[in-house]
Amino acid sequence: MMPTEKRLAPIAEKVLAGQRLNFEDGLALYASQDLPALGALANHVRERLHGDRTYYNINLHINPTNACFASCRFCAFGRKAFDEKAYILTPEEIVARARRSLPEGASEIHLVGGIDPRLKIEFYCGYIRALKQAFPHVHIKTLTPVEVVFIAKMSKLTVRETIERLREAGMDSMPGGGAEIFDDEVREQICEHKCDAAQWFETHREMHRLGMRTNCTMLIGHVEQPRHRVDHLMRLRAHQDEWAVRDETGNLLAGFQCFIPLSFHPKNTAMSHLPGPTGHDELRNFAVCRLMLDNIPHIKAYWIMLGVKQAQVAQWFGANDIDGTVVNEEIYHDAGASTPTGMTVEEIRRLVRECGRTPVQRDSLYREIAPVS
Ligand code: V47
C-alpha cells in the first residue's frame, strides 16, 4: 500500500494507525492523483468496518411533488407551480403508486419532493399515514431538512414540533438530501432559496435527539473547491461526534448512519455549461470521504447517479452500499442520467458479485435480512 506520492505517506501512516485525519490531510488527499493509493487506503478502512460485504435493500422511490419554488441551479426536477408539468400527488395516488410498484420483499419507501407554499404539515402527515396504514411493515424514509424547515415555516411550527408530528404519523428516518455544500458562499451560488447549513444541521440534530437515524450527502462537481468539500466533511464529522448515540458495543442507535457522495448531473439545469465531475474525481472523492468520515459507518455508491459500472468500482474505493431496487427514479433522470430507473434484486446481486464483493440484503437500519432470491 505504499503511495507513489510523498505527501500521502504520513497520511497513510495515520490511516493504518487508526488516527483521525485533519483539514490539511483532506486537502492533500484531494490534491492527489494517485488513485490506486487512495483506493487502497479507503479500502483498508472499508474492509476493517465491513469486510467484503456490500449492502443493498429492496426499496421504492416516490416523489410526491415536483412543484418547487426554490430554483436550485443544479436541479432539473423542480417545476414552478404554474408549469404544466408540475404535479402534486394525493395520498391516495401515492398509495396506488406504491401498490403498483413496490417490489416483492420491499422494506423501504423513500419519498422526497419539491417545496411549495400550498403544502402544509397535513399534506405530509397525510401521505405518511396512508402509506403506514397500507404497508405497516415498510420503513418510511422521507423528507429532507429543506422540506422540514419549509413545512415548519408554512405551518407555523418549530422544527422540533414538525418532526414530532411527522414521526407520530409514521416517518421512520430521513434521507440525506439537501446538504449540497454547506459553505454559505457556495450555497448562495447554487441554492440560495433553500435552508442554510445551520438549519440543515438543526433538523438532523432534532432527529438524532429523538433517537432516529438519518443519512447525509455532499454534491460535488459544480462550483465548489476542494476546501469546501473538506469543510463539508468536517462539519458532518463534528456533528456526529456531538450528537450520535451508540450502545455499549459502539453500534449506532441515533445519528448519521450513511453518507452518500453525489455527482452533479448538468443536463437540463441552470448550470448545464459545466461538465460535472470526471470519473477520476468521483472515485477520489469516495476515497477521501471514507477516510475523513471516520465516525459514519456506511458509504453508499448510489448506482442510479454513478452508473452501475462506476458503482461497482466504488466498492473498492470506500463504498460498502449500493442502494437498492429504486424502481422509479426521477431526480437524476430529469438531469440526463442514462442508467435504468430501477434494477431487480437479481441484477443487483450479480453486479455486486461480479466486482468481488458479497451482496447482503439489509433493511433501512442495516439489519441483515435473508435475500428473497
Ligand atoms: O439534495 C438534485 C441532488 C439530492 C441533481 O439518503 C442532484 O439514501 C446531481 O439525497 N445532479 C437528492 N445531483 C437525492 C438524495 C439521495 C439519493 C439517494 C439516496 C439517498 C439516501 C439520498 O440529489 C439533492 C441534490 O443534492 N441532486 N439534482 C443533479 N442534477
Short mmCIF file of C-alpha atoms and ligand atoms in Angstrom, two decimals:
data_model
loop_
_atom_site.label_atom_id
_atom_site.label_comp_id
_atom_site.label_asym_id
_atom_site.label_seq_id
_atom_site.Cartn_x
_atom_site.Cartn_y
_atom_site.Cartn_z
CA MET A 1 0.00 0.00 0.00
CA MET A 2 3.00 2.37 -0.41
CA PRO A 3 1.72 5.54 -2.09
CA THR A 4 3.82 6.82 -5.00
CA GLU A 5 3.26 10.45 -3.93
CA LYS A 6 5.44 11.52 -0.98
CA ARG A 7 2.77 13.74 0.59
CA LEU A 8 0.48 10.74 1.08
CA ALA A 9 2.98 8.78 3.20
CA PRO A 10 2.25 10.49 6.56
CA ILE A 11 -1.48 10.27 5.86
CA ALA A 12 -1.19 6.56 5.08
CA GLU A 13 0.60 6.08 8.40
CA LYS A 14 -2.22 7.82 10.26
CA VAL A 15 -4.88 5.75 8.48
CA LEU A 16 -3.11 2.48 9.23
CA ALA A 17 -2.75 3.53 12.89
CA GLY A 18 -6.47 4.37 13.05
CA GLN A 19 -5.79 8.07 13.70
CA ARG A 20 -8.12 10.87 12.71
CA LEU A 21 -7.26 12.98 9.64
CA ASN A 22 -7.34 16.79 9.79
CA PHE A 23 -8.29 19.57 7.36
CA GLU A 24 -4.82 19.70 5.75
CA ASP A 25 -4.84 15.93 5.27
CA GLY A 26 -8.19 16.26 3.50
CA LEU A 27 -6.76 18.90 1.16
CA ALA A 28 -3.68 16.76 0.45
CA LEU A 29 -5.91 13.80 -0.39
CA TYR A 30 -7.97 15.89 -2.82
CA ALA A 31 -4.74 17.19 -4.42
CA SER A 32 -3.51 13.65 -5.06
CA GLN A 33 -3.62 11.99 -8.48
CA ASP A 34 -2.52 8.65 -7.02
CA LEU A 35 -5.86 6.92 -7.37
CA PRO A 36 -4.61 3.39 -6.62
CA ALA A 37 -3.06 4.55 -3.32
CA LEU A 38 -6.17 6.49 -2.30
CA GLY A 39 -8.30 3.47 -3.17
CA ALA A 40 -6.10 1.10 -1.19
CA LEU A 41 -6.25 3.33 1.91
CA ALA A 42 -10.00 3.79 1.71
CA ASN A 43 -10.47 0.09 1.05
CA HIS A 44 -8.41 -0.72 4.13
CA VAL A 45 -10.89 1.28 6.26
CA ARG A 46 -13.89 -0.13 4.37
CA GLU A 47 -12.79 -3.73 4.92
CA ARG A 48 -11.92 -3.06 8.56
CA LEU A 49 -15.51 -1.89 9.07
CA HIS A 50 -17.48 -4.16 6.75
CA GLY A 51 -15.24 -6.92 5.37
CA ASP A 52 -16.26 -7.77 1.82
CA ARG A 53 -19.99 -7.09 2.32
CA THR A 54 -21.84 -4.75 0.00
CA TYR A 55 -25.28 -3.88 1.30
CA TYR A 56 -28.41 -3.29 -0.77
CA ASN A 57 -32.08 -3.02 0.03
CA ILE A 58 -35.38 -3.56 -1.72
CA ASN A 59 -36.88 -0.12 -1.95
CA LEU A 60 -39.08 2.17 -3.98
CA HIS A 61 -38.60 5.90 -4.62
CA ILE A 62 -41.66 8.14 -4.92
CA ASN A 63 -41.56 11.91 -5.41
CA PRO A 64 -44.87 13.25 -4.01
CA THR A 65 -44.48 16.57 -5.83
CA ASN A 66 -42.12 18.27 -8.27
CA ALA A 67 -43.65 21.70 -7.57
CA CYS A 68 -40.83 23.76 -6.09
CA PHE A 69 -40.18 27.42 -5.70
CA ALA A 70 -36.51 27.03 -4.69
CA SER A 71 -34.93 27.19 -8.20
CA CYS A 72 -31.70 25.40 -7.23
CA ARG A 73 -29.28 25.82 -10.09
CA PHE A 74 -28.20 22.16 -10.08
CA CYS A 75 -31.74 20.78 -10.26
CA ALA A 76 -33.67 19.64 -13.34
CA PHE A 77 -36.55 18.09 -11.39
CA GLY A 78 -38.33 21.03 -9.72
CA ARG A 79 -41.11 22.86 -11.62
CA LYS A 80 -42.74 26.19 -10.90
CA ALA A 81 -46.31 25.79 -9.58
CA PHE A 82 -47.79 27.20 -12.83
CA ASP A 83 -45.72 24.90 -15.10
CA GLU A 84 -47.95 22.45 -16.96
CA LYS A 85 -45.64 19.61 -15.94
CA ALA A 86 -45.90 20.45 -12.19
CA TYR A 87 -47.73 17.80 -10.18
CA ILE A 88 -48.77 17.13 -6.60
CA LEU A 89 -49.83 13.54 -5.85
CA THR A 90 -52.64 12.93 -3.37
CA PRO A 91 -52.11 10.40 -0.55
CA GLU A 92 -54.41 8.01 -2.49
CA GLU A 93 -52.28 8.37 -5.63
CA ILE A 94 -49.11 7.78 -3.61
CA VAL A 95 -50.55 4.60 -2.09
CA ALA A 96 -51.79 3.46 -5.52
CA ARG A 97 -48.33 4.01 -6.99
CA ALA A 98 -46.76 2.03 -4.13
CA ARG A 99 -49.29 -0.80 -4.62
CA ARG A 100 -48.42 -0.89 -8.30
CA SER A 101 -44.64 -0.67 -7.99
CA LEU A 102 -43.49 -1.91 -4.58
CA PRO A 103 -41.22 -4.88 -5.35
CA GLU A 104 -41.77 -8.18 -3.55
CA GLY A 105 -39.96 -8.18 -0.21
CA ALA A 106 -39.58 -4.38 -0.17
CA SER A 107 -38.63 -2.96 3.21
CA GLU A 108 -38.48 0.78 2.43
CA ILE A 109 -40.22 3.61 0.59
CA HIS A 110 -38.06 6.71 0.06
CA LEU A 111 -40.03 9.90 -0.59
CA VAL A 112 -38.69 13.40 -1.30
CA GLY A 113 -40.04 16.25 -3.36
CA GLY A 114 -40.12 19.98 -4.00
CA ILE A 115 -41.18 22.74 -1.62
CA ASP A 116 -44.43 24.55 -2.35
CA PRO A 117 -46.20 27.08 -0.09
CA ARG A 118 -49.54 25.35 -0.74
CA LEU A 119 -48.36 22.26 1.11
CA LYS A 120 -48.69 22.30 4.90
CA ILE A 121 -47.91 19.69 7.53
CA GLU A 122 -51.27 17.95 6.94
CA PHE A 123 -50.25 17.00 3.38
CA TYR A 124 -47.07 15.28 4.59
CA CYS A 125 -48.66 13.58 7.61
CA GLY A 126 -51.47 12.53 5.24
CA TYR A 127 -49.32 10.56 2.83
CA ILE A 128 -47.13 9.13 5.58
CA ARG A 129 -50.20 7.89 7.49
CA ALA A 130 -51.80 6.48 4.35
CA LEU A 131 -48.63 4.55 3.46
CA LYS A 132 -48.22 3.21 7.00
CA GLN A 133 -51.80 2.05 7.01
CA ALA A 134 -51.42 0.30 3.63
CA PHE A 135 -47.92 -1.11 4.30
CA PRO A 136 -47.45 -1.29 8.09
CA HIS A 137 -44.13 -3.15 7.88
CA VAL A 138 -42.47 -0.89 5.35
CA HIS A 139 -39.98 1.71 6.64
CA ILE A 140 -40.87 5.25 5.57
CA LYS A 141 -37.73 7.29 4.83
CA THR A 142 -38.96 10.71 3.90
CA LEU A 143 -38.31 14.46 3.82
CA THR A 144 -35.03 16.32 3.92
CA PRO A 145 -34.30 19.33 6.17
CA VAL A 146 -35.13 21.52 3.16
CA GLU A 147 -38.71 20.28 3.30
CA VAL A 148 -38.94 20.09 7.09
CA VAL A 149 -37.72 23.68 7.59
CA PHE A 150 -40.16 24.87 4.95
CA ILE A 151 -43.10 22.88 6.39
CA ALA A 152 -42.31 24.29 9.83
CA LYS A 153 -42.38 27.84 8.48
CA MET A 154 -45.55 27.36 6.41
CA SER A 155 -47.33 25.58 9.26
CA LYS A 156 -46.10 27.97 11.99
CA LEU A 157 -44.41 25.18 13.95
CA THR A 158 -40.89 24.74 15.28
CA VAL A 159 -38.62 22.21 13.56
CA ARG A 160 -38.91 20.02 16.66
CA GLU A 161 -42.73 20.14 16.62
CA THR A 162 -42.77 19.41 12.89
CA ILE A 163 -40.59 16.32 13.32
CA GLU A 164 -42.70 15.13 16.26
CA ARG A 165 -45.85 15.40 14.15
CA LEU A 166 -44.21 13.59 11.21
CA ARG A 167 -42.90 10.87 13.47
CA GLU A 168 -46.30 10.40 15.06
CA ALA A 169 -47.72 9.95 11.53
CA GLY A 170 -45.14 7.22 10.81
CA MET A 171 -41.94 8.80 9.47
CA ASP A 172 -39.12 6.38 10.39
CA SER A 173 -35.98 8.12 9.17
CA MET A 174 -34.68 10.92 7.00
CA PRO A 175 -32.75 10.65 3.71
CA GLY A 176 -29.56 12.61 3.12
CA GLY A 177 -30.56 15.22 0.55
CA GLY A 178 -30.40 18.99 0.69
CA ALA A 179 -26.87 19.13 2.11
CA GLU A 180 -25.23 20.08 -1.23
CA ILE A 181 -22.15 22.03 0.01
CA PHE A 182 -22.53 23.71 3.39
CA ASP A 183 -20.34 26.74 2.72
CA ASP A 184 -22.51 29.91 2.61
CA GLU A 185 -20.84 31.37 -0.48
CA VAL A 186 -21.32 28.19 -2.47
CA ARG A 187 -24.93 27.86 -1.29
CA GLU A 188 -25.53 31.45 -2.37
CA GLN A 189 -24.47 30.47 -5.90
CA ILE A 190 -26.29 27.14 -6.27
CA CYS A 191 -29.28 27.06 -3.91
CA GLU A 192 -29.81 30.47 -2.34
CA HIS A 193 -33.52 29.92 -1.63
CA LYS A 194 -33.33 26.82 0.45
CA CYS A 195 -32.39 26.19 4.08
CA ASP A 196 -28.88 27.08 5.14
CA ALA A 197 -26.31 24.80 6.76
CA ALA A 198 -27.34 25.79 10.32
CA GLN A 199 -30.96 24.82 9.62
CA TRP A 200 -29.90 21.61 7.89
CA PHE A 201 -27.90 20.60 10.98
CA GLU A 202 -30.61 21.75 13.38
CA THR A 203 -33.10 19.41 11.67
CA HIS A 204 -30.75 16.42 11.87
CA ARG A 205 -29.93 17.28 15.47
CA GLU A 206 -33.62 17.16 16.39
CA MET A 207 -33.98 13.82 14.59
CA HIS A 208 -30.97 12.46 16.45
CA ARG A 209 -32.17 13.82 19.80
CA LEU A 210 -35.45 12.00 19.21
CA GLY A 211 -33.47 8.78 18.75
CA MET A 212 -33.74 8.49 14.97
CA ARG A 213 -31.21 7.80 12.26
CA THR A 214 -30.62 9.91 9.19
CA ASN A 215 -28.41 9.97 6.11
CA CYS A 216 -26.22 12.74 4.77
CA THR A 217 -24.83 13.70 1.36
CA MET A 218 -22.42 16.03 -0.43
CA LEU A 219 -22.96 17.23 -4.01
CA ILE A 220 -19.71 17.57 -5.98
CA GLY A 221 -18.63 18.71 -9.43
CA HIS A 222 -20.23 22.16 -9.75
CA VAL A 223 -18.69 25.41 -8.42
CA GLU A 224 -17.16 24.07 -5.21
CA GLN A 225 -13.41 23.90 -4.45
CA PRO A 226 -11.60 21.10 -2.57
CA ARG A 227 -11.57 23.26 0.61
CA HIS A 228 -15.38 23.42 0.51
CA ARG A 229 -15.56 19.63 0.31
CA VAL A 230 -13.18 19.15 3.24
CA ASP A 231 -15.07 21.76 5.28
CA HIS A 232 -18.34 19.95 4.47
CA LEU A 233 -16.99 16.58 5.61
CA MET A 234 -15.53 18.05 8.79
CA ARG A 235 -18.85 19.68 9.71
CA LEU A 236 -20.61 16.31 9.31
CA ARG A 237 -17.96 14.59 11.39
CA ALA A 238 -18.17 17.21 14.16
CA HIS A 239 -21.97 16.90 14.28
CA GLN A 240 -21.70 13.12 14.52
CA ASP A 241 -19.14 13.41 17.35
CA GLU A 242 -21.56 15.57 19.28
CA TRP A 243 -24.97 14.01 18.56
CA ALA A 244 -24.63 10.35 17.61
CA VAL A 245 -25.92 7.92 20.24
CA ARG A 246 -24.31 4.47 20.45
CA ASP A 247 -24.90 1.35 22.51
CA GLU A 248 -22.23 -0.11 24.80
CA THR A 249 -20.70 -2.05 21.89
CA GLY A 250 -20.39 1.07 19.75
CA ASN A 251 -23.34 0.33 17.43
CA LEU A 252 -25.13 3.40 16.19
CA LEU A 253 -28.59 3.97 17.70
CA ALA A 254 -29.20 7.53 16.52
CA GLY A 255 -27.20 9.80 14.24
CA PHE A 256 -25.90 9.72 10.68
CA GLN A 257 -25.84 6.11 9.54
CA CYS A 258 -24.92 6.51 5.88
CA PHE A 259 -23.15 9.10 3.76
CA ILE A 260 -23.85 9.36 0.02
CA PRO A 261 -21.42 11.28 -2.23
CA LEU A 262 -23.49 12.76 -5.08
CA SER A 263 -22.13 13.80 -8.50
CA PHE A 264 -23.63 16.79 -10.28
CA HIS A 265 -25.53 15.86 -13.48
CA PRO A 266 -25.66 19.06 -15.56
CA LYS A 267 -28.23 18.29 -18.29
CA ASN A 268 -31.39 20.46 -18.24
CA THR A 269 -30.12 22.52 -15.28
CA ALA A 270 -29.15 26.19 -14.97
CA MET A 271 -25.51 25.03 -14.83
CA SER A 272 -25.65 22.86 -17.96
CA HIS A 273 -22.49 24.59 -19.24
CA LEU A 274 -20.46 22.78 -16.55
CA PRO A 275 -19.12 19.30 -17.30
CA GLY A 276 -19.82 17.62 -13.93
CA PRO A 277 -17.13 15.59 -12.14
CA THR A 278 -14.80 13.23 -14.01
CA GLY A 279 -14.67 9.51 -13.24
CA HIS A 280 -11.29 10.04 -11.57
CA ASP A 281 -12.64 12.79 -9.32
CA GLU A 282 -15.68 10.68 -8.36
CA LEU A 283 -13.51 7.78 -7.21
CA ARG A 284 -11.03 10.03 -5.43
CA ASN A 285 -13.95 11.68 -3.68
CA PHE A 286 -15.29 8.33 -2.50
CA ALA A 287 -11.89 7.51 -1.04
CA VAL A 288 -11.47 10.90 0.67
CA CYS A 289 -14.98 10.73 2.14
CA ARG A 290 -14.35 7.24 3.56
CA LEU A 291 -11.05 8.39 5.06
CA MET A 292 -12.34 11.66 6.55
CA LEU A 293 -15.69 10.40 7.88
CA ASP A 294 -14.29 8.04 10.49
CA ASN A 295 -17.47 8.13 12.60
CA ILE A 296 -20.15 7.49 9.94
CA PRO A 297 -20.49 3.74 9.41
CA HIS A 298 -21.74 3.37 5.84
CA ILE A 299 -20.85 4.94 2.49
CA LYS A 300 -23.29 4.42 -0.35
CA ALA A 301 -22.49 4.33 -4.06
CA TYR A 302 -25.92 5.31 -5.41
CA TRP A 303 -25.88 3.35 -8.66
CA ILE A 304 -28.61 5.47 -10.27
CA MET A 305 -26.42 8.57 -10.04
CA LEU A 306 -23.00 6.97 -10.65
CA GLY A 307 -23.96 4.41 -13.28
CA VAL A 308 -23.73 0.73 -12.46
CA LYS A 309 -20.13 0.38 -13.66
CA GLN A 310 -18.76 3.19 -11.51
CA ALA A 311 -20.89 1.97 -8.57
CA GLN A 312 -19.09 -1.37 -8.84
CA VAL A 313 -15.65 0.24 -8.91
CA ALA A 314 -16.60 2.47 -5.96
CA GLN A 315 -16.93 -0.73 -3.88
CA TRP A 316 -13.10 -0.74 -3.91
CA PHE A 317 -12.80 3.00 -3.09
CA GLY A 318 -14.56 3.11 0.27
CA ALA A 319 -18.20 2.37 -0.57
CA ASN A 320 -19.95 -0.56 1.14
CA ASP A 321 -23.53 0.02 -0.05
CA ILE A 322 -25.10 0.33 -3.47
CA ASP A 323 -28.67 1.47 -2.60
CA GLY A 324 -31.49 -0.71 -3.89
CA THR A 325 -34.09 -1.54 -6.48
CA VAL A 326 -35.35 2.11 -6.52
CA VAL A 327 -37.85 1.26 -9.33
CA ASN A 328 -38.97 4.76 -10.17
CA GLU A 329 -36.25 7.43 -10.21
CA GLU A 330 -36.96 10.99 -11.43
CA ILE A 331 -34.42 13.46 -9.99
CA TYR A 332 -31.36 12.15 -11.86
CA HIS A 333 -33.23 11.10 -14.98
CA ASP A 334 -34.60 14.61 -15.44
CA ALA A 335 -30.93 15.70 -15.33
CA GLY A 336 -29.82 13.30 -18.05
CA ALA A 337 -28.90 10.10 -16.16
CA SER A 338 -28.59 7.21 -18.61
CA THR A 339 -28.96 4.45 -16.01
CA PRO A 340 -32.19 2.44 -15.83
CA THR A 341 -34.76 3.89 -13.38
CA GLY A 342 -34.69 0.68 -11.34
CA MET A 343 -32.95 -2.69 -11.03
CA THR A 344 -34.08 -6.14 -9.98
CA VAL A 345 -32.63 -7.86 -6.91
CA GLU A 346 -31.02 -10.47 -9.19
CA GLU A 347 -29.25 -7.75 -11.18
CA ILE A 348 -28.01 -6.01 -8.04
CA ARG A 349 -26.69 -9.26 -6.57
CA ARG A 350 -24.98 -10.15 -9.84
CA LEU A 351 -23.21 -6.83 -10.23
CA VAL A 352 -22.05 -6.91 -6.61
CA ARG A 353 -20.71 -10.46 -7.00
CA GLU A 354 -19.05 -9.54 -10.30
CA CYS A 355 -16.94 -6.90 -8.58
CA GLY A 356 -15.73 -9.37 -5.98
CA ARG A 357 -17.96 -8.39 -3.07
CA THR A 358 -20.63 -10.33 -1.19
CA PRO A 359 -24.15 -8.94 -1.67
CA VAL A 360 -26.01 -8.61 1.64
CA GLN A 361 -29.64 -7.59 1.77
CA ARG A 362 -30.37 -5.12 4.57
CA ASP A 363 -33.31 -3.23 5.99
CA SER A 364 -33.26 0.54 6.44
CA LEU A 365 -31.42 0.23 9.76
CA TYR A 366 -28.74 -2.05 8.27
CA ARG A 367 -30.06 -5.20 9.88
CA GLU A 368 -29.15 -8.08 7.58
CA ILE A 369 -32.08 -9.97 6.11
CA ALA A 370 -32.21 -13.22 4.20
CA PRO A 371 -32.38 -12.49 0.47
CA VAL A 372 -35.65 -13.00 -1.37
CA SER A 373 -33.89 -14.94 -4.13
O1 V47 B 1 -30.21 17.12 -2.42
C1 V47 B 1 -30.53 17.08 -7.41
C2 V47 B 1 -29.13 16.00 -5.61
C3 V47 B 1 -30.24 15.14 -3.85
C4 V47 B 1 -29.20 16.91 -9.08
O2 V47 B 1 -30.48 9.14 1.76
C5 V47 B 1 -28.62 16.32 -7.97
O3 V47 B 1 -30.34 7.13 0.94
C6 V47 B 1 -26.80 15.76 -9.18
O4 V47 B 1 -30.19 13.00 -1.44
N1 V47 B 1 -27.29 16.33 -10.31
C7 V47 B 1 -31.43 14.26 -3.52
N2 V47 B 1 -27.43 15.74 -8.02
C8 V47 B 1 -31.05 12.78 -3.62
C9 V47 B 1 -30.51 12.25 -2.32
C10 V47 B 1 -30.39 10.79 -2.11
C11 V47 B 1 -30.29 9.93 -3.19
C12 V47 B 1 -30.20 8.55 -2.94
C13 V47 B 1 -30.22 8.04 -1.67
C14 V47 B 1 -30.34 8.92 -0.60
C15 V47 B 1 -30.39 8.37 0.79
C16 V47 B 1 -30.41 10.30 -0.81
O5 V47 B 1 -29.96 14.97 -5.22
C17 V47 B 1 -30.37 16.64 -3.71
C18 V47 B 1 -29.22 17.10 -4.58
O6 V47 B 1 -28.03 17.09 -3.86
N3 V47 B 1 -29.45 16.47 -6.96
N4 V47 B 1 -30.39 17.38 -8.73
C19 V47 B 1 -28.47 16.91 -10.32
N5 V47 B 1 -28.93 17.49 -11.41
#
